[in-house]
Short mmCIF file of C-alpha atoms in Angstrom, two decimals:
data_model
loop_
_atom_site.label_atom_id
_atom_site.label_comp_id
_atom_site.label_asym_id
_atom_site.label_seq_id
_atom_site.Cartn_x
_atom_site.Cartn_y
_atom_site.Cartn_z
CA UNK A 1154 0.00 0.00 0.00
CA UNK A 1155 2.82 2.37 0.86
CA UNK A 1156 4.32 1.99 -2.60
CA UNK A 1157 1.01 2.85 -4.29
CA UNK A 1158 0.69 5.86 -1.98
CA UNK A 1159 4.22 6.93 -2.88
CA UNK A 1160 3.52 6.58 -6.60
CA UNK A 1161 0.36 8.69 -6.25
CA UNK A 1162 2.29 11.37 -4.39
CA UNK A 1163 5.06 11.39 -7.03
CA UNK A 1164 2.54 11.81 -9.86
CA UNK A 1165 0.65 14.56 -8.00
CA UNK A 1166 3.95 16.39 -7.40
CA UNK A 1167 4.90 16.09 -11.06
CA UNK A 1168 1.47 17.39 -12.14
CA UNK A 1169 1.88 20.37 -9.78
CA UNK A 1170 5.30 21.13 -11.30
CA UNK A 1171 4.14 20.84 -14.93
CA UNK A 1172 2.96 24.03 -16.62
CA UNK A 1173 -0.47 23.73 -18.24
CA UNK A 1174 -0.37 24.60 -21.95
CA UNK A 1175 -0.94 22.94 -25.32
CA UNK A 1176 2.56 21.46 -25.44
CA UNK A 1177 2.17 19.68 -22.08
CA UNK A 1178 -1.49 18.58 -22.52
CA UNK A 1179 -0.39 15.17 -23.84
CA UNK A 1180 1.95 14.60 -20.87
CA UNK A 1181 -0.67 15.74 -18.32
CA UNK A 1182 -3.29 13.45 -19.88
CA UNK A 1183 -0.93 10.51 -19.45
CA UNK A 1184 -0.25 11.43 -15.80
CA UNK A 1185 -3.99 11.77 -15.08
CA UNK A 1186 -4.64 8.30 -16.53
CA UNK A 1187 -1.84 6.80 -14.40
CA UNK A 1188 -3.23 8.56 -11.32
CA UNK A 1189 -6.76 7.22 -11.96
CA UNK A 1190 -5.39 3.66 -12.29
CA UNK A 1191 -3.42 3.94 -9.04
CA UNK A 1192 -6.46 5.34 -7.21
CA UNK A 1193 -8.48 2.35 -8.39
CA UNK A 1194 -5.77 0.01 -7.04
CA UNK A 1195 -6.00 1.80 -3.73
CA UNK A 1196 -9.79 1.31 -3.56
CA UNK A 1197 -9.70 -2.32 -4.76
CA UNK A 1198 -6.55 -3.89 -3.34
CA UNK A 1199 -5.39 -7.17 -4.88
CA UNK A 1200 -6.90 -10.34 -3.42
CA UNK A 1201 -3.48 -11.75 -2.43
CA UNK A 1202 -3.74 -10.45 1.11
CA UNK A 1203 -4.24 -7.38 3.23
CA UNK A 1204 -7.61 -5.69 3.70
CA UNK A 1205 -10.49 -5.98 1.28
CA UNK A 1206 -11.75 -3.20 -0.95
CA UNK A 1207 -13.29 -0.10 0.63
CA UNK A 1208 -15.97 -1.65 2.85
CA UNK A 1209 -18.88 0.54 3.86
CA UNK A 1210 -20.60 0.51 7.25
CA UNK A 1211 -23.25 -2.22 7.43
CA UNK A 1212 -26.40 -0.09 7.33
CA UNK A 1213 -29.45 -1.67 5.73
CA UNK A 1214 -30.91 0.53 3.02
CA UNK A 1215 -34.45 1.48 3.95
CA UNK A 1216 -37.02 4.01 2.81
CA UNK A 1217 -37.37 5.55 -0.64
CA UNK A 1218 -34.08 7.47 -0.78
CA UNK A 1219 -30.80 7.68 1.10
CA UNK A 1220 -29.08 10.93 2.07
CA UNK A 1221 -25.61 11.01 3.64
CA UNK A 1222 -24.16 13.69 5.91
CA UNK A 1223 -20.47 14.17 5.08
CA UNK A 1224 -18.12 16.65 6.71
CA UNK A 1225 -15.11 17.25 8.92
CA UNK A 1226 -15.39 16.42 12.65
CA UNK A 1227 -17.40 18.79 14.87
CA UNK A 1228 -19.34 20.69 12.21
CA UNK A 1229 -22.74 19.67 13.60
CA UNK A 1230 -23.70 16.56 11.56
CA UNK A 1231 -25.04 14.66 14.59
CA UNK A 1232 -27.01 17.69 15.84
CA UNK A 1233 -28.57 17.99 12.37
CA UNK A 1234 -29.55 14.30 12.40
CA UNK A 1235 -31.03 14.62 15.91
CA UNK A 1236 -33.13 17.67 14.99
CA UNK A 1237 -34.34 16.35 11.61
CA UNK A 1238 -35.11 12.72 12.50
CA UNK A 1239 -35.44 12.56 16.28
CA UNK A 1240 -32.81 9.76 16.25
CA UNK A 1241 -30.20 9.98 18.99
CA UNK A 1242 -26.62 10.42 17.82
CA UNK A 1243 -24.17 11.39 20.55
CA UNK A 1244 -23.24 15.08 20.50
CA UNK A 1245 -20.24 16.57 22.29
CA UNK A 1246 -17.87 19.51 21.89
CA UNK A 1247 -14.87 17.32 21.03
CA UNK A 1248 -13.95 15.95 17.60
CA UNK A 1249 -14.78 12.40 16.42
CA UNK A 1250 -17.77 11.95 18.76
CA UNK A 1251 -19.48 9.79 16.11
CA UNK A 1252 -17.37 6.71 15.40
CA UNK A 1253 -19.79 4.62 13.33
CA UNK A 1254 -22.64 5.29 10.90
CA UNK A 1255 -25.94 6.23 12.58
CA UNK A 1256 -29.12 6.08 10.46
CA UNK A 1257 -32.34 8.03 10.98
CA UNK A 1258 -35.53 8.41 8.95
CA UNK A 1259 -37.40 11.56 7.91
CA UNK A 1260 -40.95 11.27 6.56
CA UNK A 1261 -41.38 14.19 4.17
CA UNK A 1262 -44.25 14.66 1.69
CA UNK A 1263 -45.14 11.00 2.14
CA UNK A 1264 -41.63 9.74 1.32
CA UNK A 1265 -39.39 7.96 3.82
CA UNK A 1266 -35.89 9.41 3.47
CA UNK A 1267 -33.06 7.61 5.27
CA UNK A 1268 -30.49 10.05 6.68
CA UNK A 1269 -27.02 8.72 7.54
CA UNK A 1270 -24.79 10.47 10.05
CA UNK A 1271 -21.32 9.42 8.89
CA UNK A 1272 -18.21 9.85 11.05
CA UNK A 1273 -16.12 12.98 10.38
CA UNK A 1274 -13.62 12.58 7.55
CA UNK A 1275 -10.10 13.97 7.61
CA UNK A 1276 -7.77 15.09 4.87
CA UNK A 1277 -6.35 12.01 3.14
CA UNK A 1278 -9.55 9.97 3.66
CA UNK A 1279 -9.48 8.81 0.03
CA UNK A 1280 -6.08 7.22 0.73
CA UNK A 1281 -7.53 5.28 3.68
CA UNK A 1282 -6.67 7.65 6.55
CA UNK A 1283 -8.97 7.62 9.56
CA UNK A 1284 -12.06 5.64 8.63
CA UNK A 1285 -12.24 7.67 5.43
CA UNK A 1286 -12.51 4.74 3.09
CA UNK A 1287 -15.51 3.30 4.95
CA UNK A 1288 -17.18 6.71 5.17
CA UNK A 1289 -16.81 7.42 1.46
CA UNK A 1290 -17.80 3.84 0.46
CA UNK A 1291 -21.07 4.36 2.32
CA UNK A 1292 -21.45 7.82 0.75
CA UNK A 1293 -21.30 6.17 -2.70
CA UNK A 1294 -24.55 4.28 -1.94
CA UNK A 1295 -26.50 7.50 -1.24
CA UNK A 1296 -28.91 9.25 -3.62
CA UNK A 1297 -27.83 12.68 -2.42
CA UNK A 1298 -24.98 13.98 -0.28
CA UNK A 1299 -25.17 16.82 2.24
CA UNK A 1300 -21.71 18.28 2.80
CA UNK A 1301 -21.94 19.95 6.21
CA UNK A 1302 -19.63 22.95 6.61
CA UNK A 1303 -18.93 25.15 9.62
CA UNK A 1304 -19.77 28.80 8.91
CA UNK A 1305 -16.91 30.01 11.15
CA UNK A 1306 -14.23 27.86 9.55
CA UNK A 1307 -12.82 28.86 6.17
CA UNK A 1308 -14.42 27.83 2.88
CA UNK A 1309 -11.27 25.79 2.09
CA UNK A 1310 -12.93 22.86 3.91
CA UNK A 1311 -15.40 22.62 1.03
CA UNK A 1312 -12.59 22.16 -1.47
CA UNK A 1313 -10.85 19.54 0.68
CA UNK A 1314 -14.00 17.42 1.05
CA UNK A 1315 -14.72 17.71 -2.69
CA UNK A 1316 -11.18 16.50 -3.39
CA UNK A 1317 -11.64 13.48 -1.10
CA UNK A 1318 -14.94 12.53 -2.76
CA UNK A 1319 -13.58 13.12 -6.27
CA UNK A 1320 -10.66 10.81 -5.44
CA UNK A 1321 -13.22 8.10 -4.65
CA UNK A 1322 -15.01 8.45 -8.00
CA UNK A 1323 -17.97 10.53 -6.75
CA UNK A 1324 -18.82 13.45 -9.06
CA UNK A 1325 -20.90 16.13 -7.36
CA UNK A 1326 -23.64 18.06 -9.19
CA UNK A 1327 -22.35 16.89 -12.58
CA UNK A 1328 -23.92 15.03 -15.48
CA UNK A 1329 -22.16 11.98 -16.99
CA UNK A 1330 -19.85 13.09 -19.86
CA UNK A 1331 -21.64 13.27 -23.21
CA UNK A 1332 -19.12 11.18 -25.13
CA UNK A 1333 -19.17 7.64 -26.50
CA UNK A 1334 -16.29 5.22 -26.11
CA UNK A 1335 -16.53 1.89 -27.92
CA UNK A 1336 -13.80 -0.77 -27.93
CA UNK A 1337 -13.19 -2.72 -31.14
CA UNK A 1338 -10.88 -5.49 -32.36
CA UNK A 1339 -8.89 -3.63 -35.01
CA UNK A 1340 -8.58 -0.29 -36.81
CA UNK A 1341 -6.65 1.80 -34.27
CA UNK A 1342 -7.99 4.84 -32.41
CA UNK A 1343 -10.74 6.64 -34.32
CA UNK A 1344 -11.36 10.07 -32.73
CA UNK A 1345 -14.24 12.27 -33.96
CA UNK A 1346 -15.83 15.37 -32.51
CA UNK A 1347 -18.92 17.41 -33.35
CA UNK A 1348 -17.53 20.57 -31.68
CA UNK A 1349 -14.21 22.45 -31.60
CA UNK A 1350 -11.89 20.91 -29.00
CA UNK A 1351 -9.67 22.99 -26.76
CA UNK A 1352 -8.62 20.28 -24.28
CA UNK A 1353 -8.27 17.01 -26.18
CA UNK A 1354 -6.44 16.13 -29.38
CA UNK A 1355 -5.69 12.78 -31.03
CA UNK A 1356 -2.23 12.44 -29.41
CA UNK A 1357 -3.61 12.98 -25.90
CA UNK A 1358 -6.46 10.52 -26.52
CA UNK A 1359 -4.00 7.90 -27.85
CA UNK A 1360 -1.71 8.41 -24.82
CA UNK A 1361 -4.61 7.92 -22.37
CA UNK A 1362 -5.89 4.83 -24.23
CA UNK A 1363 -2.41 3.27 -24.44
CA UNK A 1364 -2.06 3.69 -20.65
CA UNK A 1365 -5.18 1.46 -20.37
CA UNK A 1366 -3.72 -0.89 -23.04
CA UNK A 1367 -6.51 -0.04 -25.47
CA UNK A 1368 -5.22 0.40 -29.00
CA UNK A 1369 -8.47 0.03 -30.97
CA UNK A 1370 -11.48 2.18 -30.09
CA UNK A 1371 -14.06 4.63 -31.49
CA UNK A 1372 -14.36 7.85 -29.47
CA UNK A 1373 -17.00 10.47 -30.29
CA UNK A 1374 -17.23 13.79 -28.44
CA UNK A 1375 -20.42 15.87 -28.42
CA UNK A 1376 -19.02 18.70 -26.31
CA UNK A 1377 -15.64 20.18 -25.37
CA UNK A 1378 -14.49 17.36 -23.06
CA UNK A 1379 -11.37 17.29 -20.90
CA UNK A 1380 -8.88 14.45 -20.28
CA UNK A 1381 -10.58 13.83 -16.91
CA UNK A 1382 -13.95 13.23 -18.64
CA UNK A 1383 -12.40 10.67 -21.00
CA UNK A 1384 -10.70 8.87 -18.08
CA UNK A 1385 -14.03 8.82 -16.17
CA UNK A 1386 -15.75 7.12 -19.12
CA UNK A 1387 -12.93 4.55 -19.58
CA UNK A 1388 -12.85 3.77 -15.83
CA UNK A 1389 -16.64 3.46 -15.79
CA UNK A 1390 -16.95 3.28 -11.99
CA UNK A 1391 -17.92 6.90 -11.45
CA UNK A 1392 -21.05 7.91 -9.58
CA UNK A 1393 -22.82 11.18 -10.42
CA UNK A 1394 -24.95 12.48 -7.61
CA UNK A 1395 -26.55 15.71 -6.42
CA UNK A 1396 -24.97 17.48 -3.48
CA UNK A 1397 -26.07 20.31 -1.16
CA UNK A 1398 -23.56 22.35 0.84
CA UNK A 1399 -25.16 22.83 4.27
CA UNK A 1400 -23.52 25.79 6.05
CA UNK A 1401 -24.17 25.17 9.74
CA UNK A 1402 -23.76 27.51 12.78
CA UNK A 1403 -24.94 30.63 10.90
CA UNK A 1404 -25.99 32.09 14.28
CA UNK A 1405 -22.27 32.81 14.86
CA UNK A 1406 -21.62 34.96 11.76
CA UNK A 1407 -22.69 38.46 10.68
CA UNK A 1408 -25.49 39.27 8.26
CA UNK A 1409 -22.98 40.54 5.67
CA UNK A 1410 -21.13 37.20 5.72
CA UNK A 1411 -24.44 35.35 5.36
CA UNK A 1412 -25.34 37.44 2.29
CA UNK A 1413 -22.04 36.44 0.65
CA UNK A 1414 -22.74 32.74 1.37
CA UNK A 1415 -26.23 33.13 -0.10
CA UNK A 1416 -24.81 33.92 -3.56
CA UNK A 1417 -23.00 30.56 -3.83
CA UNK A 1418 -24.69 27.76 -5.83
CA UNK A 1419 -26.12 24.59 -4.17
CA UNK A 1420 -25.91 26.21 -0.71
CA UNK A 1421 -28.33 26.07 2.20
CA UNK A 1422 -27.50 28.03 5.39
CA UNK A 1423 -28.86 26.50 8.64
CA UNK A 1424 -28.37 26.52 12.38
CA UNK A 1425 -28.98 22.98 13.63
CA UNK A 1426 -28.69 23.99 17.31
CA UNK A 1427 -31.29 26.79 17.06
CA UNK A 1428 -33.33 24.93 14.37
CA UNK A 1429 -33.10 27.77 11.84
CA UNK A 1430 -34.04 27.04 8.20
CA UNK A 1431 -34.38 23.26 8.65
CA UNK A 1432 -37.62 23.37 6.59
CA UNK A 1433 -35.70 25.14 3.82
CA UNK A 1434 -33.08 22.37 3.93
CA UNK A 1435 -35.72 19.62 3.65
CA UNK A 1436 -37.31 21.46 0.69
CA UNK A 1437 -33.94 21.60 -1.02
CA UNK A 1438 -33.22 17.89 -0.33
CA UNK A 1439 -36.62 17.02 -1.85
CA UNK A 1440 -35.87 19.15 -4.91
CA UNK A 1441 -32.41 17.55 -5.43
CA UNK A 1442 -33.68 13.97 -4.91
CA UNK A 1443 -36.24 14.63 -7.66
CA UNK A 1444 -38.68 11.94 -6.49
CA UNK A 1445 -42.09 11.26 -8.04
CA UNK A 1446 -45.13 10.54 -5.81
CA UNK A 1447 -47.85 8.31 -7.29
CA UNK A 1448 -51.16 7.75 -5.47
CA UNK A 1449 -52.99 4.44 -5.76
CA UNK A 1450 -56.73 4.15 -6.39
CA UNK A 1451 -58.49 0.84 -5.67
CA UNK A 1452 -61.52 0.19 -7.90
CA UNK A 1453 -64.67 1.95 -6.72
CA UNK A 1454 -62.85 3.79 -3.91
CA UNK A 1455 -61.23 7.18 -3.37
CA UNK A 1456 -57.46 7.57 -4.01
CA UNK A 1457 -55.15 6.92 -1.04
CA UNK A 1458 -53.41 10.29 -0.54
CA UNK A 1459 -51.81 9.20 2.75
CA UNK A 1460 -49.31 6.63 1.48
CA UNK A 1461 -47.91 7.42 -2.00
CA UNK A 1462 -45.71 5.05 -4.01
CA UNK A 1463 -42.35 6.81 -4.49
CA UNK A 1464 -40.51 6.44 -7.81
CA UNK A 1465 -37.21 7.96 -8.93
CA UNK A 1466 -37.28 10.55 -11.71
CA UNK A 1467 -35.39 8.18 -14.06
CA UNK A 1468 -37.71 5.20 -13.57
CA UNK A 1469 -41.31 6.34 -13.46
CA UNK A 1470 -43.27 4.37 -16.05
CA UNK A 1471 -46.40 2.38 -15.17
CA UNK A 1472 -44.20 -0.75 -15.37
CA UNK A 1473 -41.83 0.66 -12.69
CA UNK A 1474 -44.88 1.57 -10.58
CA UNK A 1475 -46.19 -2.03 -10.76
CA UNK A 1476 -42.78 -3.50 -9.88
CA UNK A 1477 -42.53 -1.14 -6.89
CA UNK A 1478 -45.82 -2.53 -5.51
CA UNK A 1479 -45.23 -6.23 -6.30
CA UNK A 1480 -43.10 -8.06 -8.84
CA UNK A 1481 -45.94 -10.41 -9.85
CA UNK A 1482 -48.30 -7.55 -10.67
CA UNK A 1483 -47.04 -7.22 -14.26
CA UNK A 1484 -48.10 -10.81 -15.09
CA UNK A 1485 -51.75 -9.89 -14.36
CA UNK A 1486 -51.53 -6.35 -15.83
CA UNK A 1487 -54.15 -5.50 -18.48
CA UNK A 1488 -54.10 -1.68 -18.55
CA UNK A 1489 -54.00 1.29 -16.18
CA UNK A 1490 -56.22 4.33 -15.67
CA UNK A 1491 -54.32 7.54 -14.94
CA UNK A 1492 -55.54 10.86 -13.55
CA UNK A 1493 -53.13 13.80 -13.30
CA UNK A 1494 -50.71 15.94 -15.30
CA UNK A 1495 -49.37 13.05 -17.43
CA UNK A 1496 -52.88 12.15 -18.68
CA UNK A 1497 -54.35 13.89 -21.75
CA UNK A 1498 -57.89 13.36 -20.43
CA UNK A 1499 -59.28 12.18 -17.10
CA UNK A 1500 -58.92 9.26 -16.76
CA UNK A 1501 -56.65 8.12 -19.58
CA UNK A 1502 -56.30 4.42 -20.36
CA UNK A 1503 -52.59 3.65 -20.74
CA UNK A 1504 -50.17 0.77 -21.21
CA UNK A 1505 -47.13 -0.04 -19.10
CA UNK A 1506 -44.76 2.22 -21.13
CA UNK A 1507 -46.65 5.40 -20.08
CA UNK A 1508 -44.47 7.89 -18.14
CA UNK A 1509 -46.03 9.18 -14.93
CA UNK A 1510 -45.69 12.66 -13.42
CA UNK A 1511 -45.52 13.76 -9.78
CA UNK A 1512 -48.83 13.31 -7.87
CA UNK A 1513 -50.59 11.27 -10.54
CA UNK A 1514 -53.35 8.89 -9.46
CA UNK A 1515 -53.16 5.36 -10.91
CA UNK A 1516 -55.65 2.51 -10.97
CA UNK A 1517 -54.39 -0.86 -12.25
CA UNK A 1518 -56.88 -3.09 -14.12
CA UNK A 1519 -55.92 -6.78 -13.97
CA UNK A 1520 -56.63 -9.56 -16.46
CA UNK A 1521 -59.67 -11.61 -15.50
#
């Protein structure tokens, strides 16, 4: 492990020394690919001995979505969990009070959201320092991450946590790169682009591919991609998830400082101790999770508005709705009646491919 760590440090030092311009782009691309490979080795050590890959904390996934609280020690993660969920997580004025992962559940707009209070991470967590690897492995299983920051401490903490998560293959508030990478048996590297490229050229792409021992591939860019984007696609183990920066302890800063924080994107200022703006935080979490609530309607009865079926924004067809209720339901499915914004008329008779919208009412008609 020490040798891998040393190699990573050497490459990072060389990248810091190298000037960034067109002449060095090829060399930097090669270094970035080497770095990504070493990071992967660090996360998935060889099976010959030593510890296993980054193991998460054993917390059973429950509810409709999972939100993780990530941050440095003593920024108020446990207080936030206590106030939002009513779950007890030990709070004290010293660092590293929380030593394992403590789950709690919030019921919000009919959805059960599991909130995880993860232990504080330290700089170098991505390299296995502290319990960083376990913390970030668990963070990878979340649908949304809340990075909790201390309003009194400098904003540099935000950058450090982002760096730790990036090193673990978590991409915050980003979309997957819009480029296609297809391996083939022969024909060399075929590189095409629909836009003007300022970051990548054929030599850089070939250097990155040769580092991964890929000498035949079709690569198509649909936007001005960087070397990092290409490496992310080749590695394939990246997770893209929404993230909210929760600035805690705002009761200890001035109004002018708060106004500056308010201009930053993806931010939500709160005071967990005094319970300020916790409703605003829940609203923002709901918005970032982008969940769809579907109400069921048994035949001849009123819709059940108390207990909605929660679907993700990416999987919200009638078929997904049936599978969420019971996996055998599709075998008996004949058609569905839908009321709501996705229906052209009330009710609309639809098949299982129909996409549902938030707060639709659905009645399933079974085969006789």
